[in-house]
XYZ file of C-alpha atoms in Angstrom:
765
model
C 0.000 0.000 0.000
C 1.834 3.090 -1.137
C 1.049 6.770 -1.095
C 2.704 9.700 -2.857
C 5.221 11.537 -0.726
C 4.498 15.103 0.367
C 6.996 17.518 -1.159
C 7.346 19.498 2.019
C 10.263 21.307 3.578
C 12.490 19.259 5.859
C 11.828 19.555 9.582
C 14.089 18.011 12.174
C 13.299 14.317 12.633
C 13.274 12.418 15.903
C 13.454 8.741 14.948
C 16.595 6.719 15.714
C 18.128 4.099 13.462
C 20.598 1.347 14.225
C 24.064 1.240 12.738
C 27.368 -0.563 12.928
C 30.852 0.643 13.785
C 33.068 2.347 11.194
C 34.268 0.028 8.468
C 38.044 -0.361 8.212
C 38.722 0.861 4.692
C 42.006 0.361 2.860
C 42.407 2.641 -0.151
C 43.530 0.746 -3.219
C 43.942 3.590 -5.672
C 42.598 6.975 -6.625
C 41.081 7.530 -10.043
C 39.101 10.030 -12.006
C 36.115 7.712 -11.673
C 35.636 4.413 -9.865
C 33.203 1.723 -11.013
C 32.072 -1.478 -9.284
C 29.251 -3.817 -10.251
C 27.250 -6.930 -9.518
C 24.375 -8.706 -11.223
C 21.773 -6.094 -12.166
C 23.537 -3.037 -10.735
C 26.585 -0.819 -11.302
C 27.932 2.052 -9.192
C 30.284 4.738 -10.441
C 31.974 7.159 -8.068
C 32.431 10.308 -10.141
C 35.059 13.009 -9.817
C 32.577 15.466 -8.313
C 31.947 13.086 -5.391
C 28.553 11.902 -6.634
C 27.710 8.231 -7.106
C 25.810 7.115 -10.201
C 23.610 4.006 -10.041
C 22.932 2.106 -13.270
C 20.796 -0.979 -13.789
C 21.874 -4.196 -15.468
C 21.328 -2.752 -18.939
C 23.593 0.213 -18.227
C 20.725 2.709 -18.001
C 21.255 5.612 -15.591
C 18.715 5.305 -12.784
C 19.791 7.268 -9.690
C 22.433 9.833 -8.753
C 23.561 10.248 -5.120
C 25.187 13.707 -5.084
C 25.315 14.928 -1.462
C 24.937 14.116 2.203
C 23.582 16.478 4.850
C 24.364 16.403 8.538
C 22.374 17.917 11.393
C 24.155 19.466 14.362
C 22.696 21.244 17.376
C 25.324 23.991 17.052
C 26.257 24.019 13.368
C 22.729 23.409 12.076
C 22.241 21.664 8.744
C 25.415 21.363 6.681
C 25.791 19.508 3.392
C 28.704 18.182 1.398
C 30.201 20.018 -1.587
C 31.841 17.471 -3.873
C 34.289 14.760 -2.896
C 37.012 12.392 -4.002
C 36.219 8.778 -4.938
C 38.637 5.889 -4.453
C 38.281 2.143 -4.747
C 38.797 0.204 -1.532
C 38.670 -3.416 -0.467
C 36.212 -4.422 2.248
C 37.217 -6.864 4.995
C 35.402 -9.676 3.137
C 37.487 -9.012 0.017
C 34.813 -7.309 -2.060
C 35.507 -3.969 -3.754
C 33.760 -0.792 -2.683
C 33.732 2.898 -3.529
C 34.869 5.314 -0.851
C 34.033 8.999 -1.214
C 35.777 11.522 1.025
C 33.466 14.482 0.887
C 34.286 18.171 1.039
C 32.479 20.172 3.709
C 31.895 23.904 3.685
C 33.600 26.405 5.929
C 30.527 26.539 8.180
C 31.311 23.007 9.399
C 34.918 23.216 10.637
C 36.422 19.878 11.636
C 33.478 17.826 10.366
C 34.392 14.942 8.067
C 31.947 12.884 6.005
C 32.959 9.689 4.239
C 30.753 7.498 2.064
C 31.312 3.789 1.534
C 29.278 2.101 -1.208
C 29.316 -1.571 -2.165
C 27.175 -3.874 -4.286
C 25.753 -7.362 -4.294
C 23.238 -8.749 -6.786
C 20.598 -6.045 -7.509
C 21.536 -4.180 -4.329
C 23.749 -1.269 -3.340
C 24.631 -0.768 0.295
C 25.016 2.916 1.172
C 26.920 4.061 4.242
C 27.875 7.528 5.400
C 30.314 8.004 8.299
C 30.307 11.396 10.060
C 32.908 12.558 12.583
C 34.404 15.659 14.109
C 31.644 17.305 16.131
C 30.484 16.513 19.676
C 27.084 18.101 18.957
C 25.890 15.953 16.057
C 22.148 15.287 15.832
C 22.054 12.030 13.847
C 18.259 11.895 13.783
C 18.366 14.734 11.270
C 20.816 13.240 8.757
C 19.738 13.142 5.093
C 21.060 12.088 1.714
C 20.218 13.599 -1.645
C 19.030 11.596 -4.614
C 18.114 12.403 -8.199
C 15.970 9.843 -10.025
C 16.276 9.697 -13.820
C 13.328 8.941 -16.092
C 10.815 7.858 -13.466
C 7.491 6.654 -14.858
C 5.571 7.935 -11.838
C 6.088 9.778 -8.591
C 8.093 8.362 -5.718
C 5.991 6.752 -2.998
C 6.625 5.530 0.519
C 6.049 2.069 1.973
C 6.281 1.086 5.604
C 8.164 -2.228 5.758
C 7.061 -5.024 8.052
C 7.837 -8.617 8.842
C 5.844 -11.342 10.573
C 7.107 -12.883 13.827
C 6.106 -15.752 16.065
C 6.665 -15.324 19.769
C 8.627 -18.332 21.104
C 6.228 -18.384 24.055
C 3.251 -19.100 21.782
C 0.212 -17.048 20.922
C -0.525 -15.723 17.453
C 2.012 -14.365 14.968
C 2.087 -10.624 14.451
C 3.695 -7.973 12.279
C 6.536 -5.801 13.467
C 8.309 -2.784 11.999
C 11.132 -3.403 9.522
C 11.866 0.178 8.473
C 10.639 1.991 5.402
C 11.200 2.184 1.665
C 10.998 5.010 -0.848
C 9.835 3.414 -4.077
C 11.012 4.557 -7.503
C 9.266 3.383 -10.665
C 10.505 2.913 -14.204
C 8.998 0.929 -17.024
C 9.690 -2.719 -16.174
C 11.804 -1.915 -13.104
C 11.433 -0.596 -9.578
C 13.948 0.788 -7.124
C 13.682 0.781 -3.353
C 15.619 3.010 -0.962
C 15.317 0.872 2.170
C 16.128 2.387 5.556
C 15.900 0.966 9.062
C 14.207 4.198 10.148
C 12.809 7.229 8.333
C 9.896 9.641 8.500
C 8.372 10.445 5.104
C 7.084 13.764 6.452
C 10.707 14.916 6.573
C 11.586 13.710 3.060
C 11.223 16.005 0.073
C 12.015 16.070 -3.650
C 15.746 16.466 -2.993
C 16.521 14.940 0.408
C 15.691 11.577 1.971
C 15.364 11.570 5.747
C 17.967 8.990 6.791
C 18.530 9.019 10.551
C 21.928 7.921 11.761
C 23.157 6.302 14.916
C 25.798 7.741 17.223
C 28.819 5.437 17.269
C 30.943 7.378 19.721
C 31.642 10.876 20.970
C 31.287 13.014 17.893
C 30.787 10.154 15.418
C 27.699 8.730 13.754
C 26.736 6.461 10.856
C 23.783 6.374 8.470
C 23.105 3.244 6.435
C 20.613 2.522 3.674
C 20.203 0.120 0.771
C 19.046 0.627 -2.780
C 17.465 -2.484 -4.300
C 16.667 -2.713 -8.016
C 14.164 -5.262 -9.250
C 10.553 -6.039 -10.100
C 9.650 -6.783 -6.488
C 7.150 -6.042 -3.762
C 8.422 -3.433 -1.269
C 8.542 -5.860 1.647
C 10.523 -8.300 -0.471
C 12.981 -5.548 -1.343
C 13.257 -4.704 2.339
C 14.047 -8.309 3.157
C 16.792 -8.368 0.521
C 18.176 -5.112 1.883
C 18.314 -6.582 5.377
C 19.819 -9.861 4.179
C 17.002 -12.011 5.567
C 17.413 -15.630 4.330
C 13.743 -15.905 3.313
C 10.812 -13.558 3.055
C 7.131 -13.849 2.188
C 4.587 -11.208 1.229
C 0.894 -11.867 0.520
C -1.864 -9.824 -1.071
C -4.874 -9.896 -3.367
C -5.758 -7.577 -6.209
C -9.151 -6.847 -4.607
C -9.474 -3.685 -2.463
C -9.440 -4.657 1.217
C -9.404 -8.347 0.113
C -13.184 -7.886 0.314
C -15.496 -9.767 -2.077
C -19.244 -9.569 -2.609
C -20.529 -12.880 -3.940
C -20.461 -16.498 -2.875
C -18.575 -18.759 -5.231
C -16.153 -16.106 -6.467
C -12.545 -17.176 -6.813
C -10.487 -15.214 -4.320
C -6.888 -15.302 -5.544
C -4.229 -15.104 -2.870
C -0.916 -13.920 -4.291
C 2.421 -14.561 -2.614
C 5.973 -13.434 -3.235
C 8.779 -15.546 -1.829
C 12.360 -14.261 -1.977
C 15.633 -16.044 -1.312
C 17.709 -13.417 0.432
C 20.663 -15.714 0.998
C 23.969 -15.842 -0.911
C 23.307 -19.166 -2.678
C 20.529 -21.021 -4.462
C 18.354 -23.262 -2.293
C 15.212 -25.393 -2.525
C 12.214 -23.653 -0.950
C 8.950 -25.291 0.118
C 5.836 -23.150 0.465
C 3.006 -24.402 2.653
C -0.255 -22.473 2.715
C -3.676 -22.815 4.230
C -7.007 -20.999 4.410
C -9.374 -21.486 7.355
C -12.869 -20.173 7.957
C -14.287 -18.704 11.175
C -15.024 -22.208 12.458
C -11.463 -23.396 11.839
C -12.289 -25.600 8.854
C -9.424 -25.683 6.374
C -11.191 -24.657 3.165
C -8.054 -24.679 0.994
C -4.331 -25.290 1.264
C -1.383 -27.160 -0.082
C 2.365 -27.358 -0.625
C 4.493 -26.254 -3.580
C 8.280 -26.269 -4.026
C 10.923 -24.617 -6.172
C 14.658 -24.005 -6.156
C 15.344 -20.285 -5.897
C 18.561 -18.628 -6.970
C 20.204 -16.120 -4.626
C 18.170 -12.944 -4.665
C 15.439 -14.529 -6.794
C 11.722 -13.979 -6.297
C 8.893 -16.463 -6.868
C 5.212 -15.498 -7.088
C 2.877 -18.463 -6.608
C -0.879 -17.814 -6.473
C -3.556 -19.799 -4.655
C -7.321 -20.006 -5.221
C -9.927 -19.855 -2.459
C -13.678 -20.060 -3.100
C -15.681 -17.251 -1.496
C -18.297 -18.202 1.110
C -21.720 -16.531 1.161
C -20.623 -14.143 3.885
C -17.727 -14.493 6.243
C -13.984 -14.444 6.599
C -11.118 -16.704 5.559
C -7.826 -16.532 7.446
C -4.769 -17.357 5.344
C -1.115 -18.073 5.979
C 1.742 -18.675 3.567
C 4.960 -20.096 5.037
C 8.246 -20.607 3.210
C 10.768 -23.154 4.501
C 14.342 -23.813 3.367
C 16.284 -25.969 5.801
C 16.305 -24.139 9.126
C 15.133 -20.880 7.539
C 11.444 -19.976 7.677
C 9.300 -16.957 6.919
C 5.559 -16.397 6.960
C 2.891 -13.859 6.113
C -0.808 -13.690 6.823
C -3.821 -11.842 5.504
C -7.597 -12.237 5.631
C -10.055 -12.648 2.762
C -13.660 -11.714 3.432
C -17.064 -11.665 1.778
C -19.704 -9.012 2.429
C -22.629 -8.718 -0.006
C -24.143 -5.298 -0.750
C -26.981 -4.022 1.445
C -29.529 -1.241 1.052
C -29.387 0.815 4.245
C -32.488 2.919 4.830
C -32.061 4.601 8.231
C -30.475 7.697 6.672
C -29.814 10.541 9.100
C -31.366 8.518 11.920
C -28.506 6.013 11.803
C -26.175 5.912 14.794
C -23.271 4.247 12.952
C -20.040 6.185 12.529
C -16.255 6.059 12.439
C -14.098 8.056 14.849
C -11.205 10.243 13.835
C -10.496 10.303 10.141
C -10.772 7.530 7.576
C -7.395 8.979 6.641
C -5.610 6.116 4.937
C -6.975 6.453 1.414
C -5.682 3.082 0.236
C -6.100 1.868 -2.403
C -8.080 4.988 -3.405
C -10.515 7.587 -2.135
C -13.348 5.993 -4.111
C -12.596 2.559 -2.685
C -12.658 3.885 0.887
C -15.955 5.698 0.272
C -17.382 2.505 -1.185
C -16.251 0.539 1.861
C -17.897 3.032 4.224
C -21.175 2.727 2.340
C -20.938 -1.079 2.387
C -20.408 -1.018 6.151
C -23.320 1.324 6.791
C -21.175 4.184 8.091
C -23.344 7.306 8.300
C -21.157 9.584 10.446
C -17.529 10.659 10.412
C -16.294 12.149 13.654
C -13.803 14.602 12.123
C -13.922 16.145 8.655
C -12.897 19.618 7.526
C -10.909 21.150 4.720
C -7.243 20.399 5.257
C -7.851 17.452 7.579
C -6.359 14.062 6.755
C -8.631 11.666 4.959
C -11.779 12.070 2.936
C -12.667 15.611 1.823
C -15.883 17.171 3.048
C -17.226 17.417 -0.506
C -16.665 13.689 -1.082
C -18.504 12.806 2.139
C -21.381 15.110 1.235
C -21.664 13.557 -2.217
C -21.731 10.093 -0.636
C -24.431 11.067 1.859
C -22.140 10.593 4.867
C -22.691 13.171 7.612
C -19.721 14.598 9.466
C -18.817 16.365 12.673
C -15.630 18.020 13.841
C -13.516 17.537 16.941
C -10.930 20.291 17.362
C -8.511 20.458 20.253
C -5.604 22.586 21.418
C -7.519 24.968 23.665
C -4.958 27.380 25.211
C -6.295 26.837 28.724
C -5.013 29.588 30.995
C -3.625 31.544 28.048
C -3.997 35.211 27.267
C -7.266 36.642 26.031
C -5.700 37.053 22.596
C -4.571 33.412 22.453
C -7.964 32.120 23.556
C -9.808 34.325 21.072
C -7.503 33.311 18.231
C -8.068 29.617 18.954
C -11.849 30.023 19.104
C -12.049 32.245 16.019
C -9.964 29.847 13.944
C -11.736 26.665 14.969
C -15.282 27.966 14.873
C -14.581 29.253 11.371
C -13.191 25.833 10.449
C -16.257 24.027 11.794
C -18.628 26.398 10.003
C -16.745 26.066 6.726
C -16.935 22.278 7.028
C -20.696 22.336 7.481
C -20.282 20.186 10.572
C -23.414 18.819 12.173
C -21.782 18.825 15.623
C -18.720 20.514 17.102
C -17.024 18.328 19.710
C -14.971 20.860 21.620
C -11.639 19.080 22.308
C -10.885 15.519 23.370
C -10.365 13.706 26.705
C -9.578 16.807 28.735
C -10.596 14.998 31.938
C -7.116 13.768 32.874
C -6.157 12.514 35.378
C -9.274 10.354 35.253
C -11.816 10.939 38.036
C -9.789 13.820 39.490
C -12.294 16.459 38.420
C -9.488 18.829 37.490
C -9.770 21.511 34.866
C -13.495 21.416 34.167
C -14.038 25.094 35.025
C -11.073 26.278 32.940
C -12.230 24.132 30.017
C -15.664 25.736 30.095
C -14.224 29.248 30.464
C -11.444 29.122 27.856
C -12.864 26.627 25.387
C -16.495 25.613 25.405
C -18.028 29.020 26.160
C -15.790 30.660 23.570
C -17.162 28.293 20.929
C -20.828 28.611 21.865
C -20.635 32.407 22.009
C -19.228 32.546 18.498
C -21.697 30.042 17.087
C -24.552 32.052 18.556
C -23.148 35.272 17.109
C -22.920 33.582 13.703
C -26.541 32.462 13.906
C -25.461 28.837 13.553
C -27.663 25.905 14.509
C -24.647 23.590 14.783
C -24.910 21.294 17.772
C -22.177 21.366 20.408
C -20.671 18.451 22.338
C -18.379 18.548 25.318
C -14.899 17.125 24.862
C -15.393 13.377 24.628
C -14.437 12.125 28.081
C -11.964 9.301 28.610
C -14.226 6.840 30.418
C -17.442 7.844 32.175
C -15.827 10.394 34.466
C -18.786 11.461 36.607
C -16.528 13.430 38.968
C -15.329 15.701 36.152
C -18.866 15.893 34.755
C -20.243 17.200 38.046
C -17.599 19.944 38.089
C -18.391 20.638 34.436
C -22.045 21.219 35.321
C -21.108 23.388 38.283
C -19.050 25.569 35.932
C -22.069 26.098 33.654
C -20.979 23.703 30.946
C -24.041 21.476 30.908
C -26.325 24.244 29.648
C -23.928 24.980 26.772
C -24.028 21.550 25.123
C -26.586 19.763 22.987
C -24.953 16.367 23.277
C -22.959 14.576 25.954
C -19.903 12.768 24.577
C -17.693 10.175 26.215
C -15.442 7.218 25.371
C -16.377 4.037 27.233
C -13.017 2.312 27.028
C -13.144 -1.379 27.851
C -10.625 -3.856 29.171
C -10.930 -7.637 29.365
C -14.622 -7.467 30.218
C -17.590 -8.314 28.046
C -19.505 -5.217 26.890
C -22.488 -6.107 29.106
C -20.359 -6.039 32.260
C -21.912 -3.261 34.326
C -20.344 -2.798 37.773
C -21.824 0.100 39.749
C -19.687 3.267 39.715
C -18.969 3.027 43.426
C -17.111 -0.230 42.714
C -15.004 1.035 39.814
C -11.256 0.751 40.243
C -8.818 3.068 38.491
C -5.475 2.333 36.904
C -4.488 1.008 33.515
C -6.290 -2.286 34.199
C -9.132 -0.907 36.313
C -12.828 -1.700 36.061
C -13.408 2.012 35.358
C -12.856 0.867 31.772
C -16.170 -0.947 31.314
C -18.844 -0.384 28.682
C -22.393 -0.977 29.886
C -21.851 0.289 33.428
C -20.357 3.481 32.018
C -23.183 3.909 29.529
C -25.842 3.472 32.186
C -24.102 6.036 34.382
C -24.143 8.435 31.440
C -27.862 7.890 30.953
C -28.441 8.538 34.640
C -26.507 11.808 34.454
C -28.346 12.957 31.331
C -31.696 12.281 32.996
C -30.653 13.892 36.277
C -29.068 17.024 34.804
C -31.849 17.522 32.265
C -31.948 19.348 28.996
C -32.734 16.330 26.805
C -29.113 15.915 25.719
C -28.163 13.358 23.103
C -25.567 10.747 24.090
C -22.656 10.222 21.694
C -19.929 7.636 22.034
C -17.396 9.554 19.979
C -14.922 6.722 20.424
C -15.922 3.089 20.975
C -13.453 0.253 21.070
C -12.581 -3.406 20.634
C -8.786 -3.341 20.536
C -6.946 -6.477 19.392
C -3.365 -6.087 20.577
C -1.887 -9.550 19.989
C -0.738 -11.657 22.913
C -1.976 -9.253 25.597
C -4.757 -10.245 27.983
C -6.173 -6.745 28.566
C -7.442 -6.436 24.999
C -9.739 -8.625 22.940
C -8.755 -11.624 20.902
C -9.755 -11.262 17.259
C -12.778 -13.487 17.868
C -13.846 -11.764 21.065
C -13.496 -8.408 19.321
C -15.998 -9.407 16.622
C -18.452 -10.645 19.232
C -17.958 -7.501 21.264
C -18.382 -5.138 18.309
C -21.823 -6.600 17.668
C -22.838 -6.580 21.331
C -21.438 -3.088 21.967
C -23.456 -1.624 19.115
C -26.600 -3.513 20.113
C -26.314 -2.307 23.722
C -25.704 1.250 22.529
C -28.908 1.057 20.489
C -30.763 -0.378 23.455
C -29.560 2.420 25.737
C -30.702 5.157 23.360
C -27.306 6.344 22.119
C -27.608 8.834 19.257
C -24.263 8.153 17.631
C -21.396 5.663 17.929
C -18.103 6.544 16.249
C -15.982 3.417 16.131
C -12.288 3.948 16.816
C -10.991 3.350 14.176
C -11.219 2.067 10.589
C -7.794 0.373 10.344
C -4.836 -0.523 12.526
C -2.169 2.158 12.290
C -1.388 5.571 13.706
C -1.970 8.843 11.925
C 1.652 9.979 12.048
C 3.114 6.619 10.961
C 0.630 5.224 8.438
C 0.794 1.471 7.963
C 3.914 1.162 10.064
C 3.627 -1.933 12.249
C 3.830 -0.984 15.920
C 2.790 -4.016 17.986
C 3.783 -2.514 21.341
C 1.761 0.684 20.888
C -1.715 0.283 22.435
C -3.087 2.997 20.124
C -2.186 0.955 17.067
C -4.607 -1.949 17.476
C -8.087 -0.355 17.447
C -8.929 -0.828 13.774
C -11.758 -2.755 12.202
C -9.142 -3.677 9.595
C -5.585 -4.907 9.800
C -2.550 -2.845 8.881
C -2.715 -4.158 5.314
C -6.390 -3.031 5.185
C -7.723 -6.591 5.067
C -10.748 -7.102 7.295
C -10.598 -8.266 10.848
C -13.677 -10.244 11.904
C -14.593 -6.968 13.647
C -15.288 -5.298 10.304
C -17.881 -7.915 9.407
C -19.362 -7.642 12.896
C -19.754 -3.876 12.466
C -21.579 -4.451 9.180
C -23.744 -7.153 10.777
C -24.809 -4.749 13.522
C -25.438 -1.923 11.062
C -27.654 -4.156 8.923
C -29.581 -5.785 11.751
C -30.163 -2.486 13.578
C -30.571 -0.263 10.507
C -34.209 0.636 11.291
C -34.578 -1.174 14.592
C -36.320 0.166 17.692
C -35.427 -1.227 21.092
C -38.285 -2.898 22.959
C -36.873 -4.464 26.133
C -34.292 -6.703 27.757
C -35.383 -10.332 27.567
C -35.731 -12.341 30.745
C -35.576 -16.108 30.402
C -36.104 -18.436 33.339
C -32.357 -19.008 33.409
C -30.900 -15.721 34.692
C -27.624 -16.355 32.856
C -29.396 -16.130 29.501
C -29.348 -12.538 28.288
C -31.147 -10.914 25.417
C -32.271 -7.752 23.671
C -35.517 -7.453 21.751
C -35.932 -5.008 18.861
C -38.746 -4.343 16.469
C -38.005 -3.682 12.799
C -40.113 -3.158 9.660
C -39.364 -6.800 8.864
C -40.501 -8.133 12.214
C -38.980 -8.668 15.661
C -35.278 -9.280 16.087
C -33.736 -10.881 19.153
C -30.060 -10.827 20.116
C -29.259 -13.557 22.639
C -26.219 -14.799 24.559
C -25.254 -16.630 27.741
C -23.077 -15.569 30.660
C -22.549 -19.059 32.061
C -18.818 -18.488 31.519
C -18.836 -15.082 33.185
C -17.993 -11.531 32.169
C -14.195 -11.746 32.222
C -12.301 -12.352 29.000
C -8.922 -14.073 28.913
C -9.651 -14.877 32.538
C -6.842 -17.417 32.781
C -4.153 -14.734 32.434
C -1.324 -14.281 34.924
C 0.158 -11.052 36.286
C 2.338 -10.877 33.183
C 0.803 -8.515 30.585
C 1.754 -11.077 27.942
C -0.917 -13.619 27.123
C -0.974 -16.319 24.456
C -3.806 -15.092 22.258
C -5.694 -18.012 20.678
C -6.247 -18.154 16.945
C -9.440 -16.399 15.822
C -11.169 -19.594 14.736
C -10.936 -21.150 18.208
C -14.241 -21.117 20.112
C -13.483 -19.527 23.518
C -16.776 -20.452 25.223
C -16.763 -23.911 26.887
C -20.332 -23.857 28.210
C -23.157 -24.444 25.722
C -26.718 -24.022 26.977
C -29.870 -25.150 25.203
C -32.680 -22.627 25.538
C -36.252 -23.050 24.354
C -37.619 -19.858 22.789
C -40.987 -19.087 21.275
C -41.025 -18.836 17.507
C -43.080 -16.438 15.459
C -45.001 -19.280 13.825
C -46.208 -22.628 15.104
C -44.279 -24.472 12.416
C -41.559 -22.813 10.387
C -38.005 -21.643 10.451
C -35.863 -19.310 12.507
C -32.720 -17.728 11.071
C -29.649 -17.489 13.286
C -26.945 -14.961 12.356
C -23.565 -15.004 14.069
C -21.401 -11.972 14.772
C -19.776 -11.916 11.321
C -23.068 -12.389 9.473
C -23.026 -16.118 8.733
C -26.557 -17.485 8.645
C -28.065 -20.853 9.453
C -31.663 -22.069 9.541
C -33.323 -23.653 12.568
C -36.639 -25.500 12.503
C -39.478 -24.531 14.845
C -42.129 -26.998 15.936
C -45.155 -26.424 18.098
C -44.372 -22.729 18.345
C -40.975 -23.409 19.927
C -37.375 -23.649 18.822
C -34.306 -24.830 20.707
C -31.338 -22.486 20.596
C -27.812 -23.380 21.709
C -26.275 -20.325 23.362
C -22.873 -19.395 24.756
C -20.961 -16.177 25.395
C -21.084 -15.101 21.748
C -24.097 -12.923 20.865
C -26.266 -14.218 18.035
C -29.079 -12.568 16.123
C -32.397 -14.333 15.582
C -35.011 -13.555 12.962
C -38.317 -15.396 13.164
C -38.751 -15.578 16.942
C -41.936 -14.301 18.517
C -42.301 -10.776 19.860
C -42.126 -12.449 23.274
C -39.514 -15.191 22.789
C -38.941 -15.441 26.550
C -42.632 -15.930 27.356
C -43.114 -18.328 30.205
């Protein structure tokens, strides 16, 4: 998934890269020009200090003319020419050494480049010395690309790992690549660390690593070949084997049963010699049935790539988990992705819908139109943040698609001068008005520390009241929300009301974060515990407290969950497994509908972070909240969101069901197509991953493993004496049950299921 690079001015970077010690270099001879080569690539060190890169046909592809250092005292200083020589590396291979010339503004600073080649790959190394105040995070190298067929793009590089302790495999960061394109050839500048925001048309952000007092090294690789970016990254890093997987379908999402879903793979031998490689692959459905799989083998030359493809038949609706593993002796590599099927649906709730996405759908991969189409397929009716200049989908595109949008704008200068406060309010009210926002959510999670009550009065004075005064003066009917609270912080909310804030809002917004509890876990507020693993982070108990406050404080305020969650951090007990997350997405949305919530903005559309798009970051809790994976394939959660949106599209809540068995839970809705019941059991309790230890690490089970040991048969009343009842699971798979004598037997466990065809009183006794 690549995106064009912004051509913006360089700003000091902060990322660190890893590097090795200085190479011992023995000069062999000086020459007017120095040339070295390997299969598919040639480097020439020219007399002006630049290095020319040619492909295997001798075509000029890239010029590397300069290097730029960053220094806290000297600032940014670049090279001005240099002298090339040929040297011999410790392993006996030739290399080009360039001793650069620095300007007079960098006294004592020396920069040396060392460039070597292997098949289709140039290793680039710059050694900097002579200043105790170097800032290696700001190092850069210049590049000129000749005859590109399209603009440079950036790819975050990843690799899949298995934890030796068990659990599920996961992706981790493997640096980044700037991708160059020519007809029939691609080039990849691969770096262990880089920030594309700091790269421009001339300079590549290439952070170095300090190697001593006043010394630092930057390393990068340029790979030439018709490869996938992650394959190029593996070659650059010298990994013995690598695997990448993808489909040619946006989001790996299909519409129709029986379609052939083609899983593509690229396997690369990154070793120095040819070797036989065996590829094993499988595809499993949500029940764990292996629906396809097999083994293929081939001998791969050093540096060679192989692209086998595998066919999977699409189910009617559902998800298929896939893995491709390459094995060569003791070397292994794997990659995973998900294929899913979601037929079209005609949503009819319109502006009455509660279904939304929080923050921005900002990763417009593979295209803006594809993302808009996905939102419509999912039933998304609201976007939390949209305004001109924001990341993601433009306001005009949302309007054309019939997707309503709000704004959330933060940065209130609390305690600032009158001028600062006025400038903030003027700017952001104007932005909200220009966007045509339906609601203005004034800032985000200002209630920290949680349950301390601090800052509510200053927030009202310097932020909220400034906004409402300006909206009133503009004659705007835009609704106003408080800053979405982190958790249901009733202490802060009471102080907010005391400061006059309650009368200024039209909607009450909060974020019912949830730990390893089912969404229907509802401890009373007086029992909530704080801390990173506290029961303060529960869903239904928080929502019911919010309803109580809205009723008590008055004013007929709407309730908005401007962030709702089912995080899936792998191998961590506090967050959901992939299967639990799907179950919990459905139940969360159903409970929100039952409790009268006006809008739910799910946080967020895909795993990633705004400032590091599609960079794998498994240790960052903020990274794992998406309905989709990093590669934009669906998690089961995405299908669960669509299931909820379709089932509840025009539903009206009737009541909580009460079966004779108190552990059997249920919600009853009425719809234009008849009653709908959502049923589940709590025989296995409200705690998820309950067998965890004190260690935050937890061996997450595979998503097709049923986590609920207790199955309970329940007799419910059907809508007809004889007939059928349709059961729909959390990802939308349907099965038909037969009713007899006005009754049907349902087998329930902790996973919520939807039932069509039950009576309007299925729990009648």
